[in-house]
N, C-alpha and C. Protein backbone atom coordinates (compact mmCIF):
# COMPACT_ATOMS: atom_id res chain seq x y z
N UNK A 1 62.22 6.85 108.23
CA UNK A 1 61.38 7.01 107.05
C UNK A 1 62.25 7.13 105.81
N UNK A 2 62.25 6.43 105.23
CA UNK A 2 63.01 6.44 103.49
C UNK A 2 62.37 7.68 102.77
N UNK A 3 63.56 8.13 101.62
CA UNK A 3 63.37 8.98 101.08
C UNK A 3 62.29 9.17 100.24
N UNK A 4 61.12 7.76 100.22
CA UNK A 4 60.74 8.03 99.07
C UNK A 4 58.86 8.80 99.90
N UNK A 5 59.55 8.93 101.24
CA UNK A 5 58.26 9.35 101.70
C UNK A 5 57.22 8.10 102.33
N UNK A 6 57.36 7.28 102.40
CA UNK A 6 56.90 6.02 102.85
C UNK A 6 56.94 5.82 104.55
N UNK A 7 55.82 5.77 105.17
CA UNK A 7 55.98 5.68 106.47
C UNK A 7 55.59 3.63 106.66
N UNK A 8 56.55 2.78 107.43
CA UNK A 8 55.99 1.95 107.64
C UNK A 8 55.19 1.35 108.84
N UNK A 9 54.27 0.40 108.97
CA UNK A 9 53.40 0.15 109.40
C UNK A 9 53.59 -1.49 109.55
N UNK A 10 54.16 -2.35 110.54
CA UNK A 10 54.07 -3.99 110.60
C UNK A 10 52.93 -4.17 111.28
N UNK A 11 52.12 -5.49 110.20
CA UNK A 11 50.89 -5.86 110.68
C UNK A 11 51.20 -6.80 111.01
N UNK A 12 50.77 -6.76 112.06
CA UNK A 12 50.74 -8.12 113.26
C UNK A 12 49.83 -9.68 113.00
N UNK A 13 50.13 -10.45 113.38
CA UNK A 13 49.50 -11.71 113.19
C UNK A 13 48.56 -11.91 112.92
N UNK A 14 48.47 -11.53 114.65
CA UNK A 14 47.19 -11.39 114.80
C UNK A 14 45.90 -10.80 114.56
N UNK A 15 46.13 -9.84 113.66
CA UNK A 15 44.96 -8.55 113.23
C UNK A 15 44.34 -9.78 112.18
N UNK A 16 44.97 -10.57 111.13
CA UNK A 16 44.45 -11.18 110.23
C UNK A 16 45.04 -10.29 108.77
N UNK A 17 44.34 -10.83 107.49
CA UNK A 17 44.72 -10.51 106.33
C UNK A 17 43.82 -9.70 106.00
N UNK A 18 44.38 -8.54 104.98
CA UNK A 18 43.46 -7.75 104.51
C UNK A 18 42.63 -8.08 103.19
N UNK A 19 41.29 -8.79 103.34
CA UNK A 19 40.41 -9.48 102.12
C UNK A 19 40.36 -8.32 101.14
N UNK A 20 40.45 -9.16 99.45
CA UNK A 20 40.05 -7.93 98.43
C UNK A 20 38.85 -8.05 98.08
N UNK A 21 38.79 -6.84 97.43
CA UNK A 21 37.35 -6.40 96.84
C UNK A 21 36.36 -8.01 96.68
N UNK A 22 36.76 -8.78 95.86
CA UNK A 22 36.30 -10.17 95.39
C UNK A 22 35.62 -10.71 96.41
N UNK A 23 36.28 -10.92 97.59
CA UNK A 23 35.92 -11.56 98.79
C UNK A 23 34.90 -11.41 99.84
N UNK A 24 34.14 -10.29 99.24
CA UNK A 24 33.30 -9.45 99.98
C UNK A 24 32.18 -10.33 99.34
N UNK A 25 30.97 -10.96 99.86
CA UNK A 25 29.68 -11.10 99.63
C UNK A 25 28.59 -9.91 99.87
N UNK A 26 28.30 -9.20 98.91
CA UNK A 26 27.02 -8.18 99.23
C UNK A 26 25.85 -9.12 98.78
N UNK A 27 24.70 -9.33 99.39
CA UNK A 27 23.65 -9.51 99.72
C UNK A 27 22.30 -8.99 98.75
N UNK A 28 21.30 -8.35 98.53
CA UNK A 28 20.29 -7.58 97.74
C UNK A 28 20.76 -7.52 96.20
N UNK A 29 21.20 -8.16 95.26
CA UNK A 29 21.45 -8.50 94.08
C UNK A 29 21.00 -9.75 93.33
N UNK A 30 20.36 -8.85 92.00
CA UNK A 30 19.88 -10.14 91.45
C UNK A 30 20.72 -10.99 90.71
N UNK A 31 20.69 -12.14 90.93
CA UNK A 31 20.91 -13.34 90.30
C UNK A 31 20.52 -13.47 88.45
N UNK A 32 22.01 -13.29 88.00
CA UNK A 32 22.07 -13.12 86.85
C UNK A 32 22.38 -14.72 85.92
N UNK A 33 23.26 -15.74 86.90
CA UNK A 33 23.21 -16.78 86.17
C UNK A 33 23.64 -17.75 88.03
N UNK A 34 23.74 -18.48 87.42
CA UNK A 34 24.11 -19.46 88.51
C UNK A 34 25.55 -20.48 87.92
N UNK A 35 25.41 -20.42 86.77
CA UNK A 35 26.79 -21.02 85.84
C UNK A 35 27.74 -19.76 85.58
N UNK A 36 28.90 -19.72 86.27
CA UNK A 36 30.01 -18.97 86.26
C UNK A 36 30.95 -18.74 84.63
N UNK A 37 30.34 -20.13 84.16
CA UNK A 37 30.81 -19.87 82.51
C UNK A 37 30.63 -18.84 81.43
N UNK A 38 29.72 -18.05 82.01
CA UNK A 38 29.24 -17.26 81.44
C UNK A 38 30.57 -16.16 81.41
N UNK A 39 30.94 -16.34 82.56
CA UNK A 39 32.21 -15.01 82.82
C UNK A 39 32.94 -15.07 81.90
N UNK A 40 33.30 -16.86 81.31
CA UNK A 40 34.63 -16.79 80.23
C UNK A 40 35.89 -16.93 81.37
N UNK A 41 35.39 -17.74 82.57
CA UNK A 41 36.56 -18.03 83.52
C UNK A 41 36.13 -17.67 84.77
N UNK A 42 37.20 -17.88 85.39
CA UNK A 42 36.91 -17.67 87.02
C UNK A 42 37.20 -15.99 87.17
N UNK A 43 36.08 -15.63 88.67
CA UNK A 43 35.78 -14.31 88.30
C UNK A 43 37.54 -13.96 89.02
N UNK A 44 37.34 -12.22 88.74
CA UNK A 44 38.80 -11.85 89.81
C UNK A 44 38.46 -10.91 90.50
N UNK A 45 38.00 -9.80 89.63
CA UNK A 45 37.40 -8.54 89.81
C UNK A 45 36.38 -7.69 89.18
N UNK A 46 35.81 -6.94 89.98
CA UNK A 46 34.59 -6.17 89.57
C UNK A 46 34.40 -4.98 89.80
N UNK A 47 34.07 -4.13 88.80
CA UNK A 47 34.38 -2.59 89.29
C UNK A 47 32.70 -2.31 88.60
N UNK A 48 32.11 -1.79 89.73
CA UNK A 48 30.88 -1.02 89.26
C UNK A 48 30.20 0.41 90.28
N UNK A 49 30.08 0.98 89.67
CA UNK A 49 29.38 2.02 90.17
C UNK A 49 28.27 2.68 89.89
N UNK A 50 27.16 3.54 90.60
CA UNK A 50 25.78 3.56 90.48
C UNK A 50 26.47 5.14 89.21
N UNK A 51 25.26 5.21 88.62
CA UNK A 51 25.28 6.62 87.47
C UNK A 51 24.45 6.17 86.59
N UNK A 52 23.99 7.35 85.99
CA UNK A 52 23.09 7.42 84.95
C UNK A 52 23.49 8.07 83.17
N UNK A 53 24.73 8.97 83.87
CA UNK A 53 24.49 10.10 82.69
C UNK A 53 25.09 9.43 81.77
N UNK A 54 26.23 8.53 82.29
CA UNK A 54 26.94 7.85 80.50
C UNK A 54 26.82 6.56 80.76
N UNK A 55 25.93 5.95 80.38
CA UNK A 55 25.73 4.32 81.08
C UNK A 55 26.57 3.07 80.48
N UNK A 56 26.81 3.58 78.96
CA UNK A 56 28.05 2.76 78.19
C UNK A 56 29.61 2.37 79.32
N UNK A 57 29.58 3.92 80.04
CA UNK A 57 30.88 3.74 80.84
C UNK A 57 30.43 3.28 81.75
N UNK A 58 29.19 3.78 82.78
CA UNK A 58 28.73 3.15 83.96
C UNK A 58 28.74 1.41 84.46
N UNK A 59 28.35 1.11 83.10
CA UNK A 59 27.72 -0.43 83.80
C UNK A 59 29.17 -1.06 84.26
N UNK A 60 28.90 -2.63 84.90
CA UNK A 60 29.70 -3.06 85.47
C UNK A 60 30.70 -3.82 84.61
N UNK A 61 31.86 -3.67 85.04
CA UNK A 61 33.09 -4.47 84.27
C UNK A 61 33.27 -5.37 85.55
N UNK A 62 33.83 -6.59 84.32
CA UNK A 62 34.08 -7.33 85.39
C UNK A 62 35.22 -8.43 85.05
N UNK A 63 36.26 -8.20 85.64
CA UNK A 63 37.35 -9.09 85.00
C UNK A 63 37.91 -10.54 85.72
N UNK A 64 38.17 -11.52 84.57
CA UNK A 64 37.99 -12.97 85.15
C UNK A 64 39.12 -13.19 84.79
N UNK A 65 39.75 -14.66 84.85
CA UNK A 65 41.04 -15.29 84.02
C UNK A 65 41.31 -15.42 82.79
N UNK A 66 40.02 -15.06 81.98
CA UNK A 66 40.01 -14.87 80.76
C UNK A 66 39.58 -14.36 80.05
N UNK A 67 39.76 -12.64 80.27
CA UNK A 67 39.59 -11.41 79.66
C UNK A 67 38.59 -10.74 80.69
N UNK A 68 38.46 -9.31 80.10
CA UNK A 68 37.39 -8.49 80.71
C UNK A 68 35.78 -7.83 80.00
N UNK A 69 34.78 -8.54 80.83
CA UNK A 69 33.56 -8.48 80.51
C UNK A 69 32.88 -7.09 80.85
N UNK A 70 31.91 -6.72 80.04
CA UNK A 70 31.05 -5.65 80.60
C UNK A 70 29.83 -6.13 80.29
N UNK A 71 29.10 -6.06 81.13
CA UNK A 71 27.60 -6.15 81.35
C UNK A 71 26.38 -5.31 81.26
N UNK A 72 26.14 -5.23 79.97
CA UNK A 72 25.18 -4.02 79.88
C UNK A 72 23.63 -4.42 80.11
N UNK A 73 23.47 -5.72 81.13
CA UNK A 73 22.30 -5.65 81.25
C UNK A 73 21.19 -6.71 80.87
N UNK A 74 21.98 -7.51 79.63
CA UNK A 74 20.85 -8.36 78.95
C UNK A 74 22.10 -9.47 78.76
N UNK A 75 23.44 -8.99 78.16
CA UNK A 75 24.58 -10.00 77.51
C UNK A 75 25.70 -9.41 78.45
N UNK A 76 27.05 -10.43 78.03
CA UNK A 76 28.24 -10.08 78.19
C UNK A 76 28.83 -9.42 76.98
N UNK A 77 29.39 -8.57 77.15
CA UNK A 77 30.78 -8.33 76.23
C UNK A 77 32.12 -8.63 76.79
N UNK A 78 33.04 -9.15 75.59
CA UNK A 78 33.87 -9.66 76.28
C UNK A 78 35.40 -8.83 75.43
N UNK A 79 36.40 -8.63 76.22
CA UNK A 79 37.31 -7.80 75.62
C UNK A 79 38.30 -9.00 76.18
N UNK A 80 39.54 -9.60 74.94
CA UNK A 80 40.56 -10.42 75.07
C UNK A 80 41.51 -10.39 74.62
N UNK A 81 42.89 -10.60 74.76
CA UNK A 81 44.01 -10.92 74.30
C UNK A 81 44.16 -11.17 72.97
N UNK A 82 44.01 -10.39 71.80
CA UNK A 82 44.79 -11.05 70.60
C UNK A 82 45.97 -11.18 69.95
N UNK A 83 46.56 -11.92 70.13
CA UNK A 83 47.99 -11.55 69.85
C UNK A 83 48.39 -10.83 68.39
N UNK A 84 47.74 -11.11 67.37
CA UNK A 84 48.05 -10.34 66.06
C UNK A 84 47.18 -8.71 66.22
N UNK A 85 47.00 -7.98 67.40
CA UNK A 85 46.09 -6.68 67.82
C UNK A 85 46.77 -6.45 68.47
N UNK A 86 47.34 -5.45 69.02
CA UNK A 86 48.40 -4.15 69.92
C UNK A 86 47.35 -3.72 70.68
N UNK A 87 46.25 -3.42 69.61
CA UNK A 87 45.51 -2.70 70.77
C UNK A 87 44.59 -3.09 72.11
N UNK A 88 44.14 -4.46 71.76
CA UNK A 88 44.27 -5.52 72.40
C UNK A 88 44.76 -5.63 74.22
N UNK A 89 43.67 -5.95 74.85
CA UNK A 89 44.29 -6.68 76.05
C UNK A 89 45.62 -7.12 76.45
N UNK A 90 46.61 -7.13 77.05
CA UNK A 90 47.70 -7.28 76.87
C UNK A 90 48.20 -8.97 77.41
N UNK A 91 46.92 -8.95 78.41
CA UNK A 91 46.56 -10.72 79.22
C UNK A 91 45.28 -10.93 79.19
N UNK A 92 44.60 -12.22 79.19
CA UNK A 92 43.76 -12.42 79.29
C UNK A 92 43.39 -12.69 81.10
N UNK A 93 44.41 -13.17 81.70
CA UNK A 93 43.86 -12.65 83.03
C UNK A 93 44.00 -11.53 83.67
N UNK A 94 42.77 -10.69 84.45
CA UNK A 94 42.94 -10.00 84.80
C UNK A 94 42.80 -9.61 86.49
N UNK A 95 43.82 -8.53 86.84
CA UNK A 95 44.04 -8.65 88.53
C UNK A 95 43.68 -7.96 88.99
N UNK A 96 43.08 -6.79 88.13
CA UNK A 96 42.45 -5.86 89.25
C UNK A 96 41.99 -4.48 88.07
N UNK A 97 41.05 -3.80 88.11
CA UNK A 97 40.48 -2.50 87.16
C UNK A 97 40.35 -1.61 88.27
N UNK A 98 40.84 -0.29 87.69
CA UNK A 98 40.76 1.23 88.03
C UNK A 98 39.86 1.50 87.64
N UNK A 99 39.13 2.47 87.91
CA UNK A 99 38.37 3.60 87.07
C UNK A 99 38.73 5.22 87.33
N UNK A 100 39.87 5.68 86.67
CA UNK A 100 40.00 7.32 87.08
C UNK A 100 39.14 8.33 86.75
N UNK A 101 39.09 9.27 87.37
CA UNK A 101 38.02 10.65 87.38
C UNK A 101 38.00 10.77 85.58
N UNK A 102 38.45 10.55 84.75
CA UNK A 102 38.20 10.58 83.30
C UNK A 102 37.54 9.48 82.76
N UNK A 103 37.12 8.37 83.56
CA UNK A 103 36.23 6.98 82.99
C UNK A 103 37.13 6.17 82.43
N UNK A 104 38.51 6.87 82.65
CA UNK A 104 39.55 5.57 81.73
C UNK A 104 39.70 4.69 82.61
N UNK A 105 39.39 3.13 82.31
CA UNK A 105 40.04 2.08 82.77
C UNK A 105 41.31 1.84 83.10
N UNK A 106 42.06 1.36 83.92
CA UNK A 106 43.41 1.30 84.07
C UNK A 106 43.67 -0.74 84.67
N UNK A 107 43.77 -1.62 83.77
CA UNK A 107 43.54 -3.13 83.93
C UNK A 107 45.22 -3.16 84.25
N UNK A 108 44.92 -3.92 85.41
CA UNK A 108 45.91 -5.27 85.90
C UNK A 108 46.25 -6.24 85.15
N UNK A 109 46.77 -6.87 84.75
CA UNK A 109 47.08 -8.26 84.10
C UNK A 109 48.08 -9.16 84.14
N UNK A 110 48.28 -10.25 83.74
CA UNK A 110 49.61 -10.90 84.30
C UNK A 110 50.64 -10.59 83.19
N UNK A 111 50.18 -9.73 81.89
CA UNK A 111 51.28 -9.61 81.19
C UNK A 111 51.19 -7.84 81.09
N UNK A 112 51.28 -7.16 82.27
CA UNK A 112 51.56 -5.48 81.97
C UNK A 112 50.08 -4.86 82.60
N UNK A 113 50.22 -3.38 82.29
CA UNK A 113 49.17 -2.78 82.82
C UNK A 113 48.69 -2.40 81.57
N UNK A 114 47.19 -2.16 81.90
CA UNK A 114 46.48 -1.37 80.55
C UNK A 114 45.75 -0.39 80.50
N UNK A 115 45.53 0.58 79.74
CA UNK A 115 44.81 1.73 79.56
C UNK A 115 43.67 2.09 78.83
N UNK A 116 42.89 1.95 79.19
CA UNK A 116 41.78 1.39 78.07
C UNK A 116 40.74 2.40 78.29
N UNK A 117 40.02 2.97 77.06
CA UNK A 117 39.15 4.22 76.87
C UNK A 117 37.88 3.49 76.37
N UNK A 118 36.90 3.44 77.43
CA UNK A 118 35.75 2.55 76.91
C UNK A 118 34.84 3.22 76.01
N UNK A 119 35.29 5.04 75.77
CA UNK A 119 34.63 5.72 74.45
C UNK A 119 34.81 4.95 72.92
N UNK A 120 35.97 5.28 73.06
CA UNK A 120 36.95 4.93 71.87
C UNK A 120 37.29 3.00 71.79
N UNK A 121 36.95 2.24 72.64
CA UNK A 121 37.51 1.46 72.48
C UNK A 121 39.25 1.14 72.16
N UNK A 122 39.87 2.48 72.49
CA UNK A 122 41.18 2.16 72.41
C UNK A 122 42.06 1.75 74.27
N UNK A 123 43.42 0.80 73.60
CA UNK A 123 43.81 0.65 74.34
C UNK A 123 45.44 0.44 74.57
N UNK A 124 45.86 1.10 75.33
CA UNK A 124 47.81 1.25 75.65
C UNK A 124 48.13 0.39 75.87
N UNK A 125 48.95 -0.79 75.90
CA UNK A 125 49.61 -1.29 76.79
C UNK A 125 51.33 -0.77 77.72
N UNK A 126 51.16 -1.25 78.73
CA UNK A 126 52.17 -0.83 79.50
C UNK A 126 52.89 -2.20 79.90
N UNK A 127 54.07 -2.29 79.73
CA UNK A 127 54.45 -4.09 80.40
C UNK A 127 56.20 -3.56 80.33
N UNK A 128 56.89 -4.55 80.97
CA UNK A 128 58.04 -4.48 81.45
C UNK A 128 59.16 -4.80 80.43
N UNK A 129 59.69 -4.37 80.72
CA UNK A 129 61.54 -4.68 79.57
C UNK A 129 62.83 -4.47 80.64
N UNK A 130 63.31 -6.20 80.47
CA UNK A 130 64.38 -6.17 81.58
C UNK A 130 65.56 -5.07 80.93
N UNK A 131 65.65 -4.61 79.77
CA UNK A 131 66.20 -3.54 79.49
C UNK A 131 66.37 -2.04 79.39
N UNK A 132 65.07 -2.00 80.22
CA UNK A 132 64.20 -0.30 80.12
C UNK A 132 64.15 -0.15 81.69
N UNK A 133 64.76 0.16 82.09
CA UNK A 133 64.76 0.91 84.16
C UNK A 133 63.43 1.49 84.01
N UNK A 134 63.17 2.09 83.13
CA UNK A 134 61.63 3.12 83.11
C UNK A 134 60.74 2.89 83.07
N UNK A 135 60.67 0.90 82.57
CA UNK A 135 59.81 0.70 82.32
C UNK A 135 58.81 0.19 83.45
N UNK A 136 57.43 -0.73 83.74
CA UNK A 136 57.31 -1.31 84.45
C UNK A 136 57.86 -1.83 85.53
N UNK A 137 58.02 -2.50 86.66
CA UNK A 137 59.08 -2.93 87.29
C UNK A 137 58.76 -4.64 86.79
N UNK A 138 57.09 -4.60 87.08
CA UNK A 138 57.38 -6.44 86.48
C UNK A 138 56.19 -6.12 86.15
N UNK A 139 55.73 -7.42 85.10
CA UNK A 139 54.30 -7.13 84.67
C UNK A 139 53.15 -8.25 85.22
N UNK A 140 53.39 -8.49 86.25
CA UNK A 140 52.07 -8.71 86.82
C UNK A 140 51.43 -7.85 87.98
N UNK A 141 50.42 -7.15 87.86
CA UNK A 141 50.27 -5.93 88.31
C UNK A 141 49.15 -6.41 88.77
N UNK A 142 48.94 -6.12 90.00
CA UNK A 142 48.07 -6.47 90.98
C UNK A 142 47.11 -5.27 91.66
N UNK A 143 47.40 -3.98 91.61
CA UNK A 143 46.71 -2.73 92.43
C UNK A 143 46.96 -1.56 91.46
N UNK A 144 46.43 -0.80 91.31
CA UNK A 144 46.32 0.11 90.59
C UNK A 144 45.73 1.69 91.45
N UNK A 145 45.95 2.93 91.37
CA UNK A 145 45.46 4.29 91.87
C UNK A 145 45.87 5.15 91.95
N UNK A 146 45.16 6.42 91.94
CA UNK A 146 45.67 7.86 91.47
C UNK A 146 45.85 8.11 93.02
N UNK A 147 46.71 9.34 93.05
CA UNK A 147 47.05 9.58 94.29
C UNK A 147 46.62 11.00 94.22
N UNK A 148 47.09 11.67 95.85
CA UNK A 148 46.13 13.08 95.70
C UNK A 148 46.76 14.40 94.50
N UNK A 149 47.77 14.03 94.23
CA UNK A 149 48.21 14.65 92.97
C UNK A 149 47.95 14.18 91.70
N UNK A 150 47.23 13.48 91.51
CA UNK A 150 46.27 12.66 90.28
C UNK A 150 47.97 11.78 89.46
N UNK A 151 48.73 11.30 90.33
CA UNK A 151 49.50 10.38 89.33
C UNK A 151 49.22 9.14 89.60
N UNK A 152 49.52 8.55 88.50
CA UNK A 152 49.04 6.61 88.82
C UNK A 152 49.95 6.26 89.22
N UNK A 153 49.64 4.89 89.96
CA UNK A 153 50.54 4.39 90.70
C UNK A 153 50.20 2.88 90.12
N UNK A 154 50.88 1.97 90.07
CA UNK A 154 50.29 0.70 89.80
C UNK A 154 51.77 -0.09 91.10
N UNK A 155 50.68 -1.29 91.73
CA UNK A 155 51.94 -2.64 92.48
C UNK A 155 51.33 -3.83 91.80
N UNK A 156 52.91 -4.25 91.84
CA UNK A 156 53.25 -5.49 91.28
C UNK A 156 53.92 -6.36 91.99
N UNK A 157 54.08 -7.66 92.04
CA UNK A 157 54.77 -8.76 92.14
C UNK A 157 56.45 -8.33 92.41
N UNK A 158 57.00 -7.43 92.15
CA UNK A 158 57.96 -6.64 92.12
C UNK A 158 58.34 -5.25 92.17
N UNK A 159 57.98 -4.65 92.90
CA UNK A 159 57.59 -3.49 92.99
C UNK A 159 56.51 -2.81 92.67
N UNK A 160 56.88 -1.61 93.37
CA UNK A 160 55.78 -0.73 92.90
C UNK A 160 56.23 0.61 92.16
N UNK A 161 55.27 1.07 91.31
CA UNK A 161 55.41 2.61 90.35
C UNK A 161 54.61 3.17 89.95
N UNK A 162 55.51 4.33 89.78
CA UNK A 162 54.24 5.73 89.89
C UNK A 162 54.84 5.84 88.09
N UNK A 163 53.76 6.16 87.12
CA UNK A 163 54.23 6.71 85.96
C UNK A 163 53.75 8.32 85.45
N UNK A 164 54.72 8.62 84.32
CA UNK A 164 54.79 9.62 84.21
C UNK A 164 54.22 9.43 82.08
N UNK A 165 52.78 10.38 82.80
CA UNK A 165 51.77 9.54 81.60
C UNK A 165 52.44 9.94 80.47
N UNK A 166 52.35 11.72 80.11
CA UNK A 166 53.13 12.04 78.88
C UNK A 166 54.21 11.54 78.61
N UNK A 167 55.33 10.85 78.69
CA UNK A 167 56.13 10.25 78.25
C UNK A 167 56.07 8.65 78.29
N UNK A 168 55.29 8.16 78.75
CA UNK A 168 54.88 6.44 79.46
C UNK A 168 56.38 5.98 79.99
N UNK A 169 56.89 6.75 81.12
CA UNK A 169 57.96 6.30 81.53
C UNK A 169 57.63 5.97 83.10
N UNK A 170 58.28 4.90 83.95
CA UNK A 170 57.81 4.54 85.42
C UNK A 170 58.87 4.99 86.10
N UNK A 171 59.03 5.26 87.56
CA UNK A 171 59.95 5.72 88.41
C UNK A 171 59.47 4.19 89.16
N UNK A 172 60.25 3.88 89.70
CA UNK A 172 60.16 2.54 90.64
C UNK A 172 60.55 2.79 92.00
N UNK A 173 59.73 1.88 92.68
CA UNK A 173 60.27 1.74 93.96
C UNK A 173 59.90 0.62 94.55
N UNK A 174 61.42 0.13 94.85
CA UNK A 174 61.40 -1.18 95.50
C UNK A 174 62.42 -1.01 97.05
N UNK A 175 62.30 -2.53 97.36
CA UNK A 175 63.04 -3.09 98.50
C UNK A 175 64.32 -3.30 98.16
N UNK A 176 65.50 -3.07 99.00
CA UNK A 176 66.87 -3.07 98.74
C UNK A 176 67.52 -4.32 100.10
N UNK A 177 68.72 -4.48 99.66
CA UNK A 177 69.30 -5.69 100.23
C UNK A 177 69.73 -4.99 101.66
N UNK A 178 70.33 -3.55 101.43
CA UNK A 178 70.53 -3.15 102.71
C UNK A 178 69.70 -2.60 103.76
N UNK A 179 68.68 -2.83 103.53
CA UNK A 179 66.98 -2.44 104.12
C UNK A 179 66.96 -0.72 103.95
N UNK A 180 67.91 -0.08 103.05
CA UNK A 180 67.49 1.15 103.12
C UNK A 180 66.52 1.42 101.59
N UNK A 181 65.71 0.41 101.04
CA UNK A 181 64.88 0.84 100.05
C UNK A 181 64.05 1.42 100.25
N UNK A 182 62.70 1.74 98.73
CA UNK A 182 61.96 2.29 99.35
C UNK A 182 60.70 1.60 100.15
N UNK A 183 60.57 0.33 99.67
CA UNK A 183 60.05 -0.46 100.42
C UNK A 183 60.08 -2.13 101.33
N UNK A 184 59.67 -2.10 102.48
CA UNK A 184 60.27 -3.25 103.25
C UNK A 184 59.89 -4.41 102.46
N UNK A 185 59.16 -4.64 101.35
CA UNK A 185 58.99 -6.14 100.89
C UNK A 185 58.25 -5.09 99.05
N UNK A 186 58.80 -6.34 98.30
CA UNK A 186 58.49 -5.82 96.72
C UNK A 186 57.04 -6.34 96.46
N UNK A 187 56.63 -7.31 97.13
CA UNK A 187 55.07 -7.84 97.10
C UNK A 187 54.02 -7.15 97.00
N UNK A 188 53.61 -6.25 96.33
CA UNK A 188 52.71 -5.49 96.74
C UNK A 188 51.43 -5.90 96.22
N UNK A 189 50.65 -5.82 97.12
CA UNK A 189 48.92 -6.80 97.17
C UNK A 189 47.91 -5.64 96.95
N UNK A 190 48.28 -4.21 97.54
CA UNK A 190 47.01 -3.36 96.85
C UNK A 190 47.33 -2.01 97.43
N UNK A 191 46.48 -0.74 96.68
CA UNK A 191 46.31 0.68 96.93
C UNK A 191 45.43 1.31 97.50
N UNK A 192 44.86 2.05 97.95
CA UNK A 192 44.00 2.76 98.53
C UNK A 192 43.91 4.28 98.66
N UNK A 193 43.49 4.85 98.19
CA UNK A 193 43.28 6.54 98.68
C UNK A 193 42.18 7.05 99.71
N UNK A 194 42.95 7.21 100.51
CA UNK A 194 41.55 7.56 101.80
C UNK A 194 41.04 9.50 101.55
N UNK A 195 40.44 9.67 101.92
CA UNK A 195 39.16 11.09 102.41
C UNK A 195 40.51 12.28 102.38
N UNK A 196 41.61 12.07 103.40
CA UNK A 196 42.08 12.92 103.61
C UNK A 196 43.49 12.93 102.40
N UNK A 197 43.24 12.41 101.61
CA UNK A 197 44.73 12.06 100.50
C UNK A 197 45.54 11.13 100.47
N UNK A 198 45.82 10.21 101.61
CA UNK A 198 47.17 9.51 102.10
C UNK A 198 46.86 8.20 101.03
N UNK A 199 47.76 7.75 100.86
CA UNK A 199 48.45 6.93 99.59
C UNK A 199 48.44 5.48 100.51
N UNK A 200 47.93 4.48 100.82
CA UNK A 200 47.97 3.46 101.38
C UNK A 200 48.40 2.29 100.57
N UNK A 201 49.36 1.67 100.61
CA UNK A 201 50.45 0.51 100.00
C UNK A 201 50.31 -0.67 101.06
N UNK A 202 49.75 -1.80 100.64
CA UNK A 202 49.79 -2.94 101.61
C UNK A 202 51.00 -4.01 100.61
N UNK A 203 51.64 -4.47 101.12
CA UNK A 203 52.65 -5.52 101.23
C UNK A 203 52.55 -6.63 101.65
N UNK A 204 53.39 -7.47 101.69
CA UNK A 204 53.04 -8.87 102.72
C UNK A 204 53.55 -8.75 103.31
N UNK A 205 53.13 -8.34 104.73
CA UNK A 205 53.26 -8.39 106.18
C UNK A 205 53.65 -6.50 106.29
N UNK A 206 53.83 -5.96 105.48
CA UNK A 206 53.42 -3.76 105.69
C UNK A 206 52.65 -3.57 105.09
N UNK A 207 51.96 -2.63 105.79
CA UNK A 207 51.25 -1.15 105.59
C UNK A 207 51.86 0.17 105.59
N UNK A 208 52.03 0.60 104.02
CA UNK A 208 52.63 1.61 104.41
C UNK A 208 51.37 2.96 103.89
N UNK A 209 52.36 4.11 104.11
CA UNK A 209 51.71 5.46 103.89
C UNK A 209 52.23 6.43 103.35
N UNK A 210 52.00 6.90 102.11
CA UNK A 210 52.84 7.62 101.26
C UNK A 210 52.84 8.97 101.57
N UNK A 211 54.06 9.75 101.99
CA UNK A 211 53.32 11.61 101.80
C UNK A 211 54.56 11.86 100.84
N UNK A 212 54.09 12.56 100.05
CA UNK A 212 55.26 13.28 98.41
C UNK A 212 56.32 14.24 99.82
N UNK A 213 56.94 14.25 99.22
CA UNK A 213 58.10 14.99 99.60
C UNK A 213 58.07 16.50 99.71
């Protein structure tokens, strides 16, 4: 077991691939359009959950290749990339949305991660600098999740990292040449927090399992 607390797990051939959220067909939903244009691109991801009390945050987001939509019901809204705006989307495609116990969004994208307060309409960006160790490890960020100590974690294309919000600095952890890294492959495809706390990291071709030290 590496120091960084990581137990690994090789998935076998034969078990098959682990499908994302996207890939799932649910059934009992109404039919909102039948033309996908509406999205503003091909879909990626969709984060919705049932609630009543703040419905501005509730309704469904839903992020495509070209920006992220919310659906309140009658229209789209659409949130995009401007390059002369900071505050701004950081990509217009997007790979995957959080929602943490505070309603803040936490977006995937192919250029950095983002932080986005759907009160305020404000938004952080987070993205990589081959000159900053602290920073990102790479900025296409694919999985996003809080762990049972409420820190974020985001995987990428190149590792994976946990950040450290008050300062927006990342600790990284990757795969090393002498196989003693912290992880057997830098690919990382997605997160998970199960019932009992454990930190689940899928890879291409591991499963791993995080316990803090």
């Amino acid at each position: 077991t590496p120091s960084c607390g990581c137990i690994f797990y090789k998935i076998s051939k034969h078990v098959g691939r682990v499908r994302t959220t996207a890939e799932y067909i649910v059934s009992g939903f109404e039919k909102i359009s039948s033309d996908l244009d509406f999205l503003m691109g091909c879909l990626r991801e969709v984060l919705c959950e049932l609630g009543q009390e703040e419905v501005a945050v509730r309704l469904p987001w839903i992020g495509t290749e070209d920006g992220l939509n919310r659906y309140d019901g009658y229209d789209f809204i659409v949130y995009s990339n401007d390059p002369f705006n900071e505050n701004s989307l950081s990509h217009n495609l997007v790979q995957t949305i959080f929602r943490d116990s505070d309603d803040i969004l936490w977006i995937g994208t192919y250029r950095g991660l983002n932080r986005f307060d759907p009160r305020t309409k404000s938004n952080t960006r987070f993205t990589h600098d081959p000159n900053d160790q602290a920073s990102l490890s790479n900025d296409i960020v694919t999985a996003v999740c809080r762990d049972a100590g409420g820190r974020l974690w985001a995987g990428t294309l190149d590792g994976l990292n946990v950040l450290d919000e008050p300062s927006g600095k990342f600790k990284r952890y990757r795969d090393a040449e002498d196989g003693r890294g912290a992880l057997p492959n830098d690919t990382v495809r997605s997160l998970h927090r199960t019932k009992d706390g454990s930190l689940w990291v899928g890879t291409y071709g591991w499963l791993l399992r995080y316990e803090a030290a």
